[in-house]
Short mmCIF file of C-alpha atoms in Angstrom, two decimals:
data_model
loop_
_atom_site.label_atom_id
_atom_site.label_comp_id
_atom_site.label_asym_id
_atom_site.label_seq_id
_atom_site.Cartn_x
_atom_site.Cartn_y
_atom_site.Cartn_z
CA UNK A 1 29.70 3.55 -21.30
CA UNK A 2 29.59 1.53 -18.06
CA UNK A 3 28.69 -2.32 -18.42
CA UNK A 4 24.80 -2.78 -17.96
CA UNK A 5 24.45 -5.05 -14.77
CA UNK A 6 21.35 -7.14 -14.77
CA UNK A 7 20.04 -10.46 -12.76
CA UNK A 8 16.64 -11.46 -14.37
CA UNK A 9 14.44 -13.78 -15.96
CA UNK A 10 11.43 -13.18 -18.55
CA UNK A 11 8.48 -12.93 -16.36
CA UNK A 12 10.08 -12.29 -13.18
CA UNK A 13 12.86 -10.61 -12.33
CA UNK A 14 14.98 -7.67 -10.74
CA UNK A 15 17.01 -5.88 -13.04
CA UNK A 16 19.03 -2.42 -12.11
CA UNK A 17 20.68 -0.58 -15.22
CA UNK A 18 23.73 1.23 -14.66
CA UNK A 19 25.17 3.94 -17.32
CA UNK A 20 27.22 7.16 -17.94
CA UNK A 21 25.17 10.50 -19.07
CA UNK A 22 25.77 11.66 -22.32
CA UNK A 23 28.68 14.03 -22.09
CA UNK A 24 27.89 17.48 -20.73
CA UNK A 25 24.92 16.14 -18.79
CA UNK A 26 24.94 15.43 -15.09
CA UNK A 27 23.06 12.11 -14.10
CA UNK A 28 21.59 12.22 -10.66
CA UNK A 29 18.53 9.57 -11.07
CA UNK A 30 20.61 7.25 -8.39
CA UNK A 31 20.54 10.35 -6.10
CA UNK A 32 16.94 8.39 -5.61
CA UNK A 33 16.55 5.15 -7.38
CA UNK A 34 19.43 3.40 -4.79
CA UNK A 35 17.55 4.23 -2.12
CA UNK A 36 14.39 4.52 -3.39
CA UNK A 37 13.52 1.66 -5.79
CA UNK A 38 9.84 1.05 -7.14
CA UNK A 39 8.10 -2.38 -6.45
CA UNK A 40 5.63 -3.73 -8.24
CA UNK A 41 4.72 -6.76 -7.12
CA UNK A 42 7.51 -8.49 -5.51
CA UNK A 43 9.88 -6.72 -8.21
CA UNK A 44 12.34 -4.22 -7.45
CA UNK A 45 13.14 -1.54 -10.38
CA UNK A 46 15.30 1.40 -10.30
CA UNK A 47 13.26 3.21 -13.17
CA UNK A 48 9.89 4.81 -12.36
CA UNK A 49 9.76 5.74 -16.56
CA UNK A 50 7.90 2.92 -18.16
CA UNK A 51 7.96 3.37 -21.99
CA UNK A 52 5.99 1.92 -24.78
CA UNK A 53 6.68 0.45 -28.15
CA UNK A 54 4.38 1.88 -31.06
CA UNK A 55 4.54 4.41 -33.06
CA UNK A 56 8.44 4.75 -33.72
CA UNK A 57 9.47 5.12 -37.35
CA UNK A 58 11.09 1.51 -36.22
CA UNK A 59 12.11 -0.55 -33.94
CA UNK A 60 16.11 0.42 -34.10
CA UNK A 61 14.66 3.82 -33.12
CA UNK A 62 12.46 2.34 -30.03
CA UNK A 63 15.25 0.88 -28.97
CA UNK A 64 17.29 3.67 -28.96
CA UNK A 65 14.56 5.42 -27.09
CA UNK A 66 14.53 2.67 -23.92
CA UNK A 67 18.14 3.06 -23.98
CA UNK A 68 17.77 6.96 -23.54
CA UNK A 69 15.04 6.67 -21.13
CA UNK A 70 16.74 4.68 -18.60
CA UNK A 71 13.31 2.60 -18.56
CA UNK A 72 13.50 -1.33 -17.46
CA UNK A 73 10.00 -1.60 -18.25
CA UNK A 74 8.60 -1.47 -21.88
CA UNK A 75 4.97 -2.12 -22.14
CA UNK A 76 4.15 -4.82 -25.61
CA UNK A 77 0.64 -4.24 -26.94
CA UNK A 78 0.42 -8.34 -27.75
CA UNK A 79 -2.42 -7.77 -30.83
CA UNK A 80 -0.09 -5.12 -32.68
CA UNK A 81 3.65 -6.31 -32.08
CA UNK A 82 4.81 -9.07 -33.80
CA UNK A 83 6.59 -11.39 -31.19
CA UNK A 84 6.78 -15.11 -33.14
CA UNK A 85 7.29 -14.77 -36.86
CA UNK A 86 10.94 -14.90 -37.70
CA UNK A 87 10.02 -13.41 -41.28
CA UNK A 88 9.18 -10.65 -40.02
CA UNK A 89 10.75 -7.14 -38.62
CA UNK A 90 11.13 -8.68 -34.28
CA UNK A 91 10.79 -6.36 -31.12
CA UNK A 92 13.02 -8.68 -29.49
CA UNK A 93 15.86 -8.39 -31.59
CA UNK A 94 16.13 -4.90 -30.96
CA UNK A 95 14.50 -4.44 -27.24
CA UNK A 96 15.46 -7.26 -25.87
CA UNK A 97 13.75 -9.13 -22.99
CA UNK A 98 17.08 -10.22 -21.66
CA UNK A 99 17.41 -6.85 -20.61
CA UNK A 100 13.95 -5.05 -20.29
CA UNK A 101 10.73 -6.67 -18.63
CA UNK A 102 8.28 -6.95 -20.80
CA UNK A 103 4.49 -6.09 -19.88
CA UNK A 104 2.34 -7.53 -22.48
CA UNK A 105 -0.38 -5.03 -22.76
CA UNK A 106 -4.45 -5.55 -24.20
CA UNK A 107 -4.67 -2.47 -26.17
CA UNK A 108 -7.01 -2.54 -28.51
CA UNK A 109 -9.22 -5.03 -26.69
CA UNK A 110 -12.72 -3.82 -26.09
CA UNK A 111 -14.12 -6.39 -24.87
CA UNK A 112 -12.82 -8.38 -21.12
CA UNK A 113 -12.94 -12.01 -23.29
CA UNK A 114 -10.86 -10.42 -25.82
CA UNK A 115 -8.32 -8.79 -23.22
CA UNK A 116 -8.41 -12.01 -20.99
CA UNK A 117 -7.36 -14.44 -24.29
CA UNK A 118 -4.61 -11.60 -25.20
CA UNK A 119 -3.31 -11.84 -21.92
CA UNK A 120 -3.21 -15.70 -21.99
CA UNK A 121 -1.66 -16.05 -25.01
CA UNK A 122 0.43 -13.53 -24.13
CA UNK A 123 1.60 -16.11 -21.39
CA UNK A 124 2.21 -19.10 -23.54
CA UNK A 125 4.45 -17.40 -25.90
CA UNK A 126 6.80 -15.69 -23.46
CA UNK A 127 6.05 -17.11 -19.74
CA UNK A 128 4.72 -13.52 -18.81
CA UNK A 129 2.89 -13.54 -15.75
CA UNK A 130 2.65 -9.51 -14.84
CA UNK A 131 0.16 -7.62 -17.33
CA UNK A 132 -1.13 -4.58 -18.03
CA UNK A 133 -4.65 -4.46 -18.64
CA UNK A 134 -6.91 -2.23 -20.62
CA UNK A 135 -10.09 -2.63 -21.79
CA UNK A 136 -11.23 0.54 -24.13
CA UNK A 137 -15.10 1.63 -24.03
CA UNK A 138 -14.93 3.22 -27.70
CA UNK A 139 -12.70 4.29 -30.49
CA UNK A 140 -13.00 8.14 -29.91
CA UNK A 141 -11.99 8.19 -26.76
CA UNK A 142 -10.04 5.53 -25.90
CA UNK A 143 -11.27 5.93 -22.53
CA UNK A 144 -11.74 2.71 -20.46
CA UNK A 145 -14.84 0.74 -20.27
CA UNK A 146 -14.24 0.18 -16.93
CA UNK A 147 -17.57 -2.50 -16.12
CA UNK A 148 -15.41 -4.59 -18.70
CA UNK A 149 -12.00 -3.85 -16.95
CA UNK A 150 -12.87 -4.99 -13.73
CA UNK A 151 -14.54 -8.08 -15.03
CA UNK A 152 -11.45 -8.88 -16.67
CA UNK A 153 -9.20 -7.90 -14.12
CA UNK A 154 -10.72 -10.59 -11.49
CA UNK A 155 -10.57 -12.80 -14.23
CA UNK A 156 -7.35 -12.96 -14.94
CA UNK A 157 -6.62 -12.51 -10.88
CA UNK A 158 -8.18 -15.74 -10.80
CA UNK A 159 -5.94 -17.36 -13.67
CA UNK A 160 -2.74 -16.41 -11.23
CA UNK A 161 -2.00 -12.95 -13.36
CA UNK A 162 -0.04 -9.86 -11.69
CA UNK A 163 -2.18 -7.05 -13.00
CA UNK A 164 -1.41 -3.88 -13.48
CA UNK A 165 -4.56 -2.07 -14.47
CA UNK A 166 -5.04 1.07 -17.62
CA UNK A 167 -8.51 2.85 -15.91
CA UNK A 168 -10.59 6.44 -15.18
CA UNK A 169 -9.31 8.95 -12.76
CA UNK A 170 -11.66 8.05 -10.21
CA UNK A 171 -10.60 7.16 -6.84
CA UNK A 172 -13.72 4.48 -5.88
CA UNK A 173 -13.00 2.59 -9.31
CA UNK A 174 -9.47 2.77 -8.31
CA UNK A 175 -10.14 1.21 -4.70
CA UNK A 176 -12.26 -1.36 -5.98
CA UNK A 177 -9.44 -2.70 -8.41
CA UNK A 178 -7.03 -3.02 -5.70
CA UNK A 179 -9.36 -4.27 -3.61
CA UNK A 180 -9.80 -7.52 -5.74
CA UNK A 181 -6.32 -7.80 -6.21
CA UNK A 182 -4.48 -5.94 -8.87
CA UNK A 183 -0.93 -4.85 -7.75
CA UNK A 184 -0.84 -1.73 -9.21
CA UNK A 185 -3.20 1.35 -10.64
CA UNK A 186 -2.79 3.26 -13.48
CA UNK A 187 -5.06 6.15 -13.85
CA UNK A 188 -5.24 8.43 -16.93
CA UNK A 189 -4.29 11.84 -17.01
CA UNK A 190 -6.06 12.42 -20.53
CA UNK A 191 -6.75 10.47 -22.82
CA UNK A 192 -4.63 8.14 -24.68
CA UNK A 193 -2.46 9.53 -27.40
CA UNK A 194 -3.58 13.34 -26.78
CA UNK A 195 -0.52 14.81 -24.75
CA UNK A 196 -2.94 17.13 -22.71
CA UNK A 197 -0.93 16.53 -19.26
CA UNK A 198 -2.41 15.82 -16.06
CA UNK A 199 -6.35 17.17 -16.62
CA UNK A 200 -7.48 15.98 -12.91
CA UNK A 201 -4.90 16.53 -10.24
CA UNK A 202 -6.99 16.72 -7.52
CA UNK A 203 -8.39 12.94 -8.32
CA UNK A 204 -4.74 11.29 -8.92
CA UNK A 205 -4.11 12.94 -5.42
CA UNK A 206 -6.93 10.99 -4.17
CA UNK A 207 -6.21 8.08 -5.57
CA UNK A 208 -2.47 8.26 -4.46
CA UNK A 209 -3.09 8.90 -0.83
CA UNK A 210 -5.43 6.11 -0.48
CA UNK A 211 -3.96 3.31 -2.52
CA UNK A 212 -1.25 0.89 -0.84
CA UNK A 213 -0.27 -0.31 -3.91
CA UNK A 214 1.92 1.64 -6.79
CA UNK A 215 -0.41 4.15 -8.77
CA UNK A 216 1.67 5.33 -12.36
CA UNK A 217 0.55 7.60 -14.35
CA UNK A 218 -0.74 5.90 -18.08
CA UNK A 219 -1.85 8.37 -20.79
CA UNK A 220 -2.03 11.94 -21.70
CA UNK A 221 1.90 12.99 -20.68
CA UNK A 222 2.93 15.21 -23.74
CA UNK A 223 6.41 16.85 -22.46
CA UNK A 224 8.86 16.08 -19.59
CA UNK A 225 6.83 18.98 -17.23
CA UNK A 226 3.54 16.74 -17.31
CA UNK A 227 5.93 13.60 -15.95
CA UNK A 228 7.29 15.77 -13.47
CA UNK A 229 3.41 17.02 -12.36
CA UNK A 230 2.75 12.88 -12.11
CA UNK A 231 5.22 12.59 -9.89
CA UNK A 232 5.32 15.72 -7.52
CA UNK A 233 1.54 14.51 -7.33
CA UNK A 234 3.04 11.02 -5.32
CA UNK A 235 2.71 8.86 -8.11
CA UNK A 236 4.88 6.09 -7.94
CA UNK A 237 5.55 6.38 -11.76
CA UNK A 238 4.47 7.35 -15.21
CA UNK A 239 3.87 5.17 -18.40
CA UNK A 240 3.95 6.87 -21.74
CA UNK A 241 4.81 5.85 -25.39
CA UNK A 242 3.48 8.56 -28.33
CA UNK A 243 5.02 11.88 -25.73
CA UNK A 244 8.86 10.27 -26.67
CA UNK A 245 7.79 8.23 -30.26
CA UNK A 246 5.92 11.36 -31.65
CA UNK A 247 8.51 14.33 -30.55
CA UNK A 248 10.34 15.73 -33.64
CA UNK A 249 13.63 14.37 -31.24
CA UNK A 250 12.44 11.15 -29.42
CA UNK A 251 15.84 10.45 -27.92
CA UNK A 252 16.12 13.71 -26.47
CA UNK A 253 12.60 14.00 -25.27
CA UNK A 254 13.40 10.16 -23.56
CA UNK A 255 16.54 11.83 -21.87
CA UNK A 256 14.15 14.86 -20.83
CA UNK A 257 11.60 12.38 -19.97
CA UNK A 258 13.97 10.25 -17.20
CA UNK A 259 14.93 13.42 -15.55
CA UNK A 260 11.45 14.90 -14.99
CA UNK A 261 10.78 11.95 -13.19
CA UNK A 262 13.38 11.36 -11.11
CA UNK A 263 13.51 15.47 -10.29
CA UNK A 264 9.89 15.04 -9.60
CA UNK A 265 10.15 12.10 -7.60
CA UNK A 266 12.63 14.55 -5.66
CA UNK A 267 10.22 17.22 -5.33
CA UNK A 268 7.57 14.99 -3.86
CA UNK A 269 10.05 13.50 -1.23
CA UNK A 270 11.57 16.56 -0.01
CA UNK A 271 8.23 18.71 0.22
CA UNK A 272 6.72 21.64 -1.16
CA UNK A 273 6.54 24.58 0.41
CA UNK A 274 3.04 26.12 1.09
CA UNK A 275 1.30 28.27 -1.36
CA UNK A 276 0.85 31.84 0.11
CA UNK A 277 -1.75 34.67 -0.61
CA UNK A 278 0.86 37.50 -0.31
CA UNK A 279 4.63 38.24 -0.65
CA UNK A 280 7.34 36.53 2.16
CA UNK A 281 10.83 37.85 1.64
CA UNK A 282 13.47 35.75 1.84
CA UNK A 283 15.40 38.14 3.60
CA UNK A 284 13.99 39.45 6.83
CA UNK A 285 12.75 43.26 6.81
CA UNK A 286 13.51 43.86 10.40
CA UNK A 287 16.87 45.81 11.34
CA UNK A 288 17.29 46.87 8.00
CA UNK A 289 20.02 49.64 7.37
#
């Protein structure tokens, strides 16, 4: 294993992960990440996986996972992971924030107040400044209540946040967010939890193509193809947490995971070819023997 090389500090920082594939594989995400990093406001990550941290047997086996994933970003849904009391099972002794950013998340807040006061305490335990928000509508769904989102979102804009922003696939929501501020959108593809894939690729396209700020993917990837779709799409990156926790081999589906993205990040840079109504050989027919 090659040392881990990182230059950060909780709240802000730039951190790029170096290691070996496991034997037998080939690793080729620097083949794009040297060259072509993702920034999110004003940092500078090699990863374009960001991973979450429920619904692991335990946390040995999350951390496992992040390690697999090649992520530098795990998301922390404040109201659910216990962060402060040393009596307790700790995240951070097993994922630690030396050597991941964390992204304190609101899940599980339905109401802006509620995902504003996460967020802020949230910021007095750990110094984090960049947040994910999410503000549900109901607990069927899990789709965002997105009145209450960007309510919240100017909110915490106000109180000097970074905010990355959970909302609906549609592209005037989507412009409005940035528009007051948040640094990067995160549309569904499905909902939360349901590993359906990407239901709405013609909106994500839309929403990529006009945004100037990072749009990832959050929700509904079930299997390294639907990361791959996210990104072959133009999305700048894809979040997920229950697609790795919930496979009957998390580790491997994490491995699978980092190279759909990077080989989709691939296929979006170097360009499709067009779809065609009939048959072109690849050979030429003329002059034929």
């Amino acid at each position: 294993m090659k040392p881990l090389s990182c230059a950060m500090a909780i709240g802000s920082k730039s951190c790029i992960l170096s290691e070996e594939a496991p034997e037998g594989e080939t690793d080729m995400t620097n083949e794009v990440t040297d060259t072509d990093p993702l920034t999110i406001a004003r940092r500078v990550f090699s990863s374009r996986l960001i991973i979450g941290t429920g619904k692991y047997k335990d946390y040995a086996e999350n951390a496992a996972a992040a390690e697999a994933s090649g992520a530098e970003i795990v998301t922390v849904a404040v109201r659910r992971v216990n962060l402060s009391d040393p009596s307790a099972p700790m995240l951070v002794d097993y994922v630690s924030p030396d050597k991941y950013t964390f992204l304190p998340n609101t899940a599980g807040c339905f109401t802006g107040e509620d995902a504003v006061r996460t967020l802020q305490l949230a910021r007095e335990a750990g110094g984090w400044s960049l947040v994910k928000l999410e503000v549900l509508g109901d607990e069927k769904t899990l789709y965002p209540n997105m009145r209450e989102t960007l309510r919240a979102a100017e909110l915490l804009i106000d109180d000097s946040f970074e905010v990355m922003v959970y909302c609906n696939d549609d592209p005037i929501m989507a412009r409005e967010l940035e528009d007051i501020g948040c640094c990067a959108i995160m549309p569904l593809g499905a909902p939360i939890g349901s590993g359906l894939g990407i239901q709405n690729p013609v909106n994500i396209r839309l929403i990529v193509e006009q945004a100037k700020v990072p749009v990832l993917v959050d929700a509904g990837v079930g299997t390294a193809s639907d990361a791959a779709v996210a990104m072959e799409l133009g999305c700048d990156g894809v979040l997920m947490n229950t697609a790795i926790a919930e496979a009957q081999d998390p580790l491997q589906m994490a491995r699978a995971m980092r190279h759909a993205v990077t080989a989709g990040r691939q296929a979006y840079l170097a360009g499709r070819m067009g779809k065609r109504l009939y048959a072109d050989p690849s050979s030429p027919l003329a002059g034929l023997i």
